[in-house]
Coordinates of C-alpha atoms in Angstrom, one line a residue:
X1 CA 17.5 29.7 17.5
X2 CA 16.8 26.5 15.8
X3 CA 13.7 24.7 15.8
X4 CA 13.2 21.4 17.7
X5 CA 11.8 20.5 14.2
X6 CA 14.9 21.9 11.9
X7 CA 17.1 20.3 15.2
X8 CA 15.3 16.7 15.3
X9 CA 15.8 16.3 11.3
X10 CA 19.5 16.6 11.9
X11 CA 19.4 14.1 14.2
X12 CA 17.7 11.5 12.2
X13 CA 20.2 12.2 10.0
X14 CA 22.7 11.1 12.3
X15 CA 21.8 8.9 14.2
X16 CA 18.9 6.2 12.2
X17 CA 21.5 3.2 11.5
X18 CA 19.5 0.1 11.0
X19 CA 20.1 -2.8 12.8
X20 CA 18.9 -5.7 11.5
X21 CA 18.8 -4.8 7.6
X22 CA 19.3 -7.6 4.9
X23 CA 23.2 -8.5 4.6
X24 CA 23.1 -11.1 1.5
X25 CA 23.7 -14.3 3.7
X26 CA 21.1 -16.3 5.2
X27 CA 18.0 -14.9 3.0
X28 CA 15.3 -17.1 4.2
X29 CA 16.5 -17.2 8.4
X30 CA 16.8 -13.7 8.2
X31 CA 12.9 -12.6 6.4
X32 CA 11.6 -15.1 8.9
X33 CA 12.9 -13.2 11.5
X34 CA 12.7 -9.7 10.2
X35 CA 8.9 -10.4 9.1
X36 CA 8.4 -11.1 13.2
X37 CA 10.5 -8.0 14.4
X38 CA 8.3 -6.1 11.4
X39 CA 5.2 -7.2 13.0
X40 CA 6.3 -6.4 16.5
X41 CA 7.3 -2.9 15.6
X42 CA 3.6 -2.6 13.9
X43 CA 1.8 -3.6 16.9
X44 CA 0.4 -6.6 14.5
X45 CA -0.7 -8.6 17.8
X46 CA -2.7 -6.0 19.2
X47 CA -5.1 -6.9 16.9
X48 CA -8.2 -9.6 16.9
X49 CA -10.0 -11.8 14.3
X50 CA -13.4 -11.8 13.9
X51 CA -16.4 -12.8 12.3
X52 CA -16.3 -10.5 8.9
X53 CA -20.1 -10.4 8.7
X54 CA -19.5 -8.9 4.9
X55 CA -22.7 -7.2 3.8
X56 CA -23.4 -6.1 0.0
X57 CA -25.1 -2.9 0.0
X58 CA -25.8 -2.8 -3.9
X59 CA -24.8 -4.6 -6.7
X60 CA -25.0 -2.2 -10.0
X61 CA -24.1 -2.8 -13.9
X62 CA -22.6 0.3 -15.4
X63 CA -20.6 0.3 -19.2
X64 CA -18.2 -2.2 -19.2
X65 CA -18.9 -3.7 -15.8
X66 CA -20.5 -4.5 -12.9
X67 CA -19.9 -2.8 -9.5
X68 CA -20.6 -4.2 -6.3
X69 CA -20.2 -2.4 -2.9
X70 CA -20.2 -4.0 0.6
X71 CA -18.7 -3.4 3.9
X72 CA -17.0 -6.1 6.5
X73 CA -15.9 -6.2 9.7
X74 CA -12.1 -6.4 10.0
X75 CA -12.0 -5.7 13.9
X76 CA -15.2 -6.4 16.4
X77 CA -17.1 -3.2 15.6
X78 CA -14.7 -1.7 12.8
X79 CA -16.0 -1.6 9.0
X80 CA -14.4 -1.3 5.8
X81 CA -16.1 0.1 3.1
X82 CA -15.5 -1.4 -0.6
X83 CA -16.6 -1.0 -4.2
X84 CA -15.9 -3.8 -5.9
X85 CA -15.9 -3.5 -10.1
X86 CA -16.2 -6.8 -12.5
X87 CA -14.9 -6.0 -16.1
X88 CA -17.6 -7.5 -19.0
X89 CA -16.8 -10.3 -20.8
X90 CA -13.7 -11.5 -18.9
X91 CA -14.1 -15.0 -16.7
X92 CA -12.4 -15.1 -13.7
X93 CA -10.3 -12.1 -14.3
X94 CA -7.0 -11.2 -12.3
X95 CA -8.0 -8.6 -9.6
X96 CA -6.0 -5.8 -8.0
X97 CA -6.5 -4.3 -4.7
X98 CA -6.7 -0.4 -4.9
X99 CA -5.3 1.5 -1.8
X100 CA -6.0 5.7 -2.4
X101 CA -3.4 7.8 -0.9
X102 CA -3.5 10.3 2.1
X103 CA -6.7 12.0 0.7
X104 CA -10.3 12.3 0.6
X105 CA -11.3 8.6 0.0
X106 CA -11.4 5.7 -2.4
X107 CA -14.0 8.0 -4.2
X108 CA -10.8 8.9 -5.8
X109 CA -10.0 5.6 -7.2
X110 CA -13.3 5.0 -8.7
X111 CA -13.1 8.6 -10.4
X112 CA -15.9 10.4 -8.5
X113 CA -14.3 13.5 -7.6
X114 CA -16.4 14.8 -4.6
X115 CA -14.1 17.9 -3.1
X116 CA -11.8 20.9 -4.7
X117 CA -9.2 19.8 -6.7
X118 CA -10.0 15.9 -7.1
X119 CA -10.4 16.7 -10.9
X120 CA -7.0 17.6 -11.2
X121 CA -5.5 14.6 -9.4
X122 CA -7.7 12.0 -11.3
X123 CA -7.2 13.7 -14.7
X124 CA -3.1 14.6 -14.4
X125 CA -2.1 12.1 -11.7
X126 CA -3.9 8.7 -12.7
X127 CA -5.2 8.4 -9.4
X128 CA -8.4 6.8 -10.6
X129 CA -6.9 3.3 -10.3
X130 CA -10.3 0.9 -10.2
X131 CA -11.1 3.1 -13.8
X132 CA -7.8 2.0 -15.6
X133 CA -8.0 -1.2 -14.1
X134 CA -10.9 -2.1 -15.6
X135 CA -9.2 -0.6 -19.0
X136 CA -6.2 -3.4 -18.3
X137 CA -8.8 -6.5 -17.7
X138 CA -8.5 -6.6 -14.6
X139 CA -10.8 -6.9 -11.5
X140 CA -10.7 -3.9 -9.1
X141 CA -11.4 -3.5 -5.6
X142 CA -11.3 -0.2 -3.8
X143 CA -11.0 -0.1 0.0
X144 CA -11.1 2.4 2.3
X145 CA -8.1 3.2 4.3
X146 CA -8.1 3.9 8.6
X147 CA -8.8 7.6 8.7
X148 CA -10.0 8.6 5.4
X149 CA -12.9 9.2 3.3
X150 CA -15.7 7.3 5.3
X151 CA -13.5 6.0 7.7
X152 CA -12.6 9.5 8.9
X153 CA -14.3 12.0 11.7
X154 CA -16.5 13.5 8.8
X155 CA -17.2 14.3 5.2
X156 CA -14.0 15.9 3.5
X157 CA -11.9 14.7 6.7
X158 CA -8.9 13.0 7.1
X159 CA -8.3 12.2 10.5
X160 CA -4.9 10.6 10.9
X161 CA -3.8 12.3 13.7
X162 CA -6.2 11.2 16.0
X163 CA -6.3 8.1 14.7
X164 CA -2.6 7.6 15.2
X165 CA -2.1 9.0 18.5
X166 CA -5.1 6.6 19.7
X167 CA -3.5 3.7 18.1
X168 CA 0.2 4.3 19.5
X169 CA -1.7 4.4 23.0
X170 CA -2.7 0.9 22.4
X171 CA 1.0 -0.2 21.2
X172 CA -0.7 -0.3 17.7
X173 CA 0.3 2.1 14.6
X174 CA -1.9 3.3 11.8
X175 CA 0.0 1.5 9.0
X176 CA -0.7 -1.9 11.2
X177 CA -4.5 -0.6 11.2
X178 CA -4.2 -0.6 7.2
X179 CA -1.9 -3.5 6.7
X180 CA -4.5 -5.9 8.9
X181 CA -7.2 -4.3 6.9
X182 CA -6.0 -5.4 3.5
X183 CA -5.6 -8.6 4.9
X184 CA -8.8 -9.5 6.2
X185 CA -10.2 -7.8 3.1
X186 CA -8.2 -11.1 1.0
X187 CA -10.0 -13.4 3.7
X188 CA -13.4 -11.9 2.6
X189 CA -12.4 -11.8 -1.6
X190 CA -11.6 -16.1 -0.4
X191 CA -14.4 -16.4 0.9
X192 CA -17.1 -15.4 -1.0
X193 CA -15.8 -13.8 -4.4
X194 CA -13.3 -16.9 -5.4
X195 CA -15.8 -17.9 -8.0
X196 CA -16.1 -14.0 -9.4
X197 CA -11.9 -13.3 -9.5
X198 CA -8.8 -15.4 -10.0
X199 CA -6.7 -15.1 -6.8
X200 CA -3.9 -16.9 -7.7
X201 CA -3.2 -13.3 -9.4
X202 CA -3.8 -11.2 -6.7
X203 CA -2.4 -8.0 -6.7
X204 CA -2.0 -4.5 -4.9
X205 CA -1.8 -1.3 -5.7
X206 CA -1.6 2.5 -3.7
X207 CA 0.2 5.9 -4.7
X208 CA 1.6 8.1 -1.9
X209 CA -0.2 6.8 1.8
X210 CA -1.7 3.9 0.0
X211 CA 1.6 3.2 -1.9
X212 CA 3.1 3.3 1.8
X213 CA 0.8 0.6 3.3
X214 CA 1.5 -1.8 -0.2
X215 CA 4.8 -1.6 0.6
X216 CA 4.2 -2.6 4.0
X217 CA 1.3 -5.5 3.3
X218 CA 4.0 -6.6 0.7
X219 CA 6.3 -7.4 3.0
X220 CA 4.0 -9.9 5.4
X221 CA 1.2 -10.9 3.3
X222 CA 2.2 -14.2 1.0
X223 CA -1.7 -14.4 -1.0
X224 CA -0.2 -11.4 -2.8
X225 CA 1.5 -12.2 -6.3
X226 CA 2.3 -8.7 -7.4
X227 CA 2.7 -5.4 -5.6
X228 CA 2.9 -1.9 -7.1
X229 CA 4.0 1.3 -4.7
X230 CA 4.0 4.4 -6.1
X231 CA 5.7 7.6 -4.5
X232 CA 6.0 6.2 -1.5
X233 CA 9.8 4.6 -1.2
X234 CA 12.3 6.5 0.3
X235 CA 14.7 6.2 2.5
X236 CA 13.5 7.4 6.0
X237 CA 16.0 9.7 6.9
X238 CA 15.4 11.2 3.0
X239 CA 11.7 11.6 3.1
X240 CA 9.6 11.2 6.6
X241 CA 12.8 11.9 8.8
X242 CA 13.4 14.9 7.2
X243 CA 10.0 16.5 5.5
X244 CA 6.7 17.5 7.2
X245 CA 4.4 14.4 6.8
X246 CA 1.2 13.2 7.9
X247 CA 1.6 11.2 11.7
X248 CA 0.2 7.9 10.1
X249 CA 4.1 7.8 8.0
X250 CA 5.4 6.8 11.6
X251 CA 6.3 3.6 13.3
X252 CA 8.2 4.0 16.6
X253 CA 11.7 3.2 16.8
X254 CA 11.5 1.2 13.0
X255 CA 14.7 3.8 11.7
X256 CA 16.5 1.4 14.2
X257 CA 15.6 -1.7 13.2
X258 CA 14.8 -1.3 9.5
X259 CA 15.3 0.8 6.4
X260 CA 13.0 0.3 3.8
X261 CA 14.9 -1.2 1.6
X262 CA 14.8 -4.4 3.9
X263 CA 11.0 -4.0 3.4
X264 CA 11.0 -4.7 -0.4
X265 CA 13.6 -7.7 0.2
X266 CA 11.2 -9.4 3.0
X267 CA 8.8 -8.8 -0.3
X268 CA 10.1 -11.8 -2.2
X269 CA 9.4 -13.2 -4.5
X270 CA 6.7 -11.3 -5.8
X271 CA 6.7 -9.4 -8.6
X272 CA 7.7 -6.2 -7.1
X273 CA 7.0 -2.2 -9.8
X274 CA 8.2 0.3 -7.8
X275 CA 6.7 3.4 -9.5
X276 CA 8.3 6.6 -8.3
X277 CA 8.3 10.3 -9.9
X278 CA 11.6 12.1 -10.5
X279 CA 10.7 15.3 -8.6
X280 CA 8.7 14.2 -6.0
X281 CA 9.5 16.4 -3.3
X282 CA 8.1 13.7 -0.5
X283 CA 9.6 10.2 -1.3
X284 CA 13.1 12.2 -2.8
X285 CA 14.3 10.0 -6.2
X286 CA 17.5 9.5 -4.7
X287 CA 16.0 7.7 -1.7
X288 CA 13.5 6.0 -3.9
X289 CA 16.8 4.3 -6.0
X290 CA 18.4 3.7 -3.0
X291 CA 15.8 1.5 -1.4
X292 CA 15.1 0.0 -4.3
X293 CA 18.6 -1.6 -5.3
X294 CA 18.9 -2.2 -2.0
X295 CA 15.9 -4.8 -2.0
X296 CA 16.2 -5.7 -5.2
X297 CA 19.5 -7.3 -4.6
X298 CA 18.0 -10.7 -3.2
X299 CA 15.6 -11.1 -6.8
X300 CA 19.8 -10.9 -8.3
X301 CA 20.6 -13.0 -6.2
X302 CA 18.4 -15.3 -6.9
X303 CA 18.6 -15.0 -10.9
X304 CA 15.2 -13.4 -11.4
X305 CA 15.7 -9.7 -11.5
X306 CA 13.4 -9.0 -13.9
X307 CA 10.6 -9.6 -11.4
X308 CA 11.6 -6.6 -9.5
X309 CA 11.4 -3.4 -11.7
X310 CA 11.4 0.3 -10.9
X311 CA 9.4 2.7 -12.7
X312 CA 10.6 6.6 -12.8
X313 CA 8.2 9.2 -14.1
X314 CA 9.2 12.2 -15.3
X315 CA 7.2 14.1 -13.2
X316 CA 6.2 14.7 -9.0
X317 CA 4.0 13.2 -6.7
X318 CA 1.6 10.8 -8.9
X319 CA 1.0 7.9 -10.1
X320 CA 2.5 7.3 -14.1
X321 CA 0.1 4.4 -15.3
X322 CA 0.6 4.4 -19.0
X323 CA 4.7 3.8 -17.6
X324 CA 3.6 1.0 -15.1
X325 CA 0.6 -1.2 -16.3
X326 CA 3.3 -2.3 -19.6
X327 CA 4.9 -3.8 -16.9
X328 CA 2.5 -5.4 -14.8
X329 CA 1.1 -7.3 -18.2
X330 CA 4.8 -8.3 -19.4
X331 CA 5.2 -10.1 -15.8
X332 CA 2.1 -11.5 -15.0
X333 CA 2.2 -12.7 -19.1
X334 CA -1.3 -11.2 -19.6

């Protein structure tokens, strides 16, 4: 007999066809609704501002720069934790946000391994992103996703499922959780870093889970200038409709409405590096190109493709800086 897992991947298969996806006519009626049905389907007005009552905890100088961490409210009783890092000798530097993936923490992207096997993804999967940011010139801030590192049920935890199935309960989703996060973190870097960073170059960054929320903060948050995903486009039916991932992947009924595809088109007109890996065997490279050309069309259309660029390493599940950050400098001119 079949499994009701082996028998609900070939329906997906069969039955996602996306509604309201991008047809080439009507660009700018069409994100303005999408971005609203997007929202909807994320549970985006379930949520609440607040006062952000940001808090630095310390403020350290290391080699090469200066780290600050502090903590905000982004919800009435929910804080994020952050570590800031300031590279020497560069005023006003551009500053990228840096989302870790399904994992352990943003320990990660500071390059503080803490648990078994961190040393292996920071040394052969460049997932210590605030390190080589700071390498690049630019400004790095690391924030800590919904349901990981601190923000889980304990040390060494990662506590998406409970996390999700609590926020689907409310008509919320865990990617809303982590898209609202990033933005209220830009409210706080407005607020009271402006004179430290230069937003007008604000950009994002995340590999695998934190790839997955970039490409979703991408696609509603405007403060943004440049975005860069990593192993985490596909199309659905290709990579979370069909392969074992975590519960935090999944927005109800979006296969309907969406692929993702229409995602990177509500993206523009950022400067868009899609960075996936060849043999990734969770965001498939077949899905990855698909998606992309898919929302890379409306940059062709509007004669600036070279502002939307996929990266392929030749490798899995990772991150390929030394193939991504060329870019990044050629299109923000730095």
């Amino acid at each position: 007999m079949p499994s009701n897992f082996e028998f609900s991947k070939k329906l997906v298969q069969k039955v996602l066809k996306p509604t309201f996806s991008y047809t080439g006519e009507n660009y700018d009626q069409w994100k303005a609704e999408a971005r609203q049905k997007l929202r909807d389907l994320l549970g985006m007005d379930k949520f609440e501002l607040c006062d952000s009552d940001m808090q630095v905890e310390f403020e350290e100088k290391h080699e090469g720069f200066t780290e600050i961490r502090f903590t905000f409210q982004s919800e009435d009783g929910y804080r994020v934790p952050c570590h800031m890092w300031l590279p020497d000798g560069i005023e006003n530097p551009p500053i990228i946000i840096c989302l870790q993936g399904h994992s352990k923490g943003m320990h990660v992207s500071l390059g503080r391994p803490k648990f078994d096997g961190e040393e292996d993804i920071i040394k052969n999967g460049d997932r210590d992103f605030s390190v080589r940011a700071i390498k690049e010139g630019f400004a790095a801030v690391a924030m800590e996703q919904r349901n990981l590192g601190e923000s889980a049920m304990g040390p060494g935890r990662i506590s998406c499922k409970e996390g999700s199935m609590n926020a689907l309960l409310m008509g919320r989703t865990t990617i809303g959780e982590r898209v609202w996060d990033v933005s209220r973190l830009i409210d706080v870097l407005e607020k009271h870093f402006a004179d430290k960073v230069d937003l007008s170059n604000l950009c994002c960054m995340g590999n695998s889970g934190g790839g997955t929320t970039t490409t979703y903060v991408a696609a509603l948050e405007d403060r943004i200038k440049l975005v860069m995903p990593s192993c985490s486009n596909s199309t659905y039916k290709d990579s979370i409709g069909r392969i074992d991932h975590c519960t935090c992947n999944y927005i109800p009924n979006i296969g309907n409405v969406f692929e993702m595809g229409d995602l990177i088109a509500m993206s523009y007109p950022k400067y868009y590096v899609q960075v996936s890996g060849k043999d990734d065997n969770l965001f498939p490279i077949d899905g990855a190109k698909e998606v992309f050309a898919a929302g890379k069309r409306v940059w062709e259309e509007h004669s600036i493709a070279d502002r939307c660029q996929l990266v392929v390493g030749n490798a899995g599940h990772r991150f390929y800086a030394d193939d991504a950050w060329p870019i990044v400098h050629k299109m923000l001119g730095k």
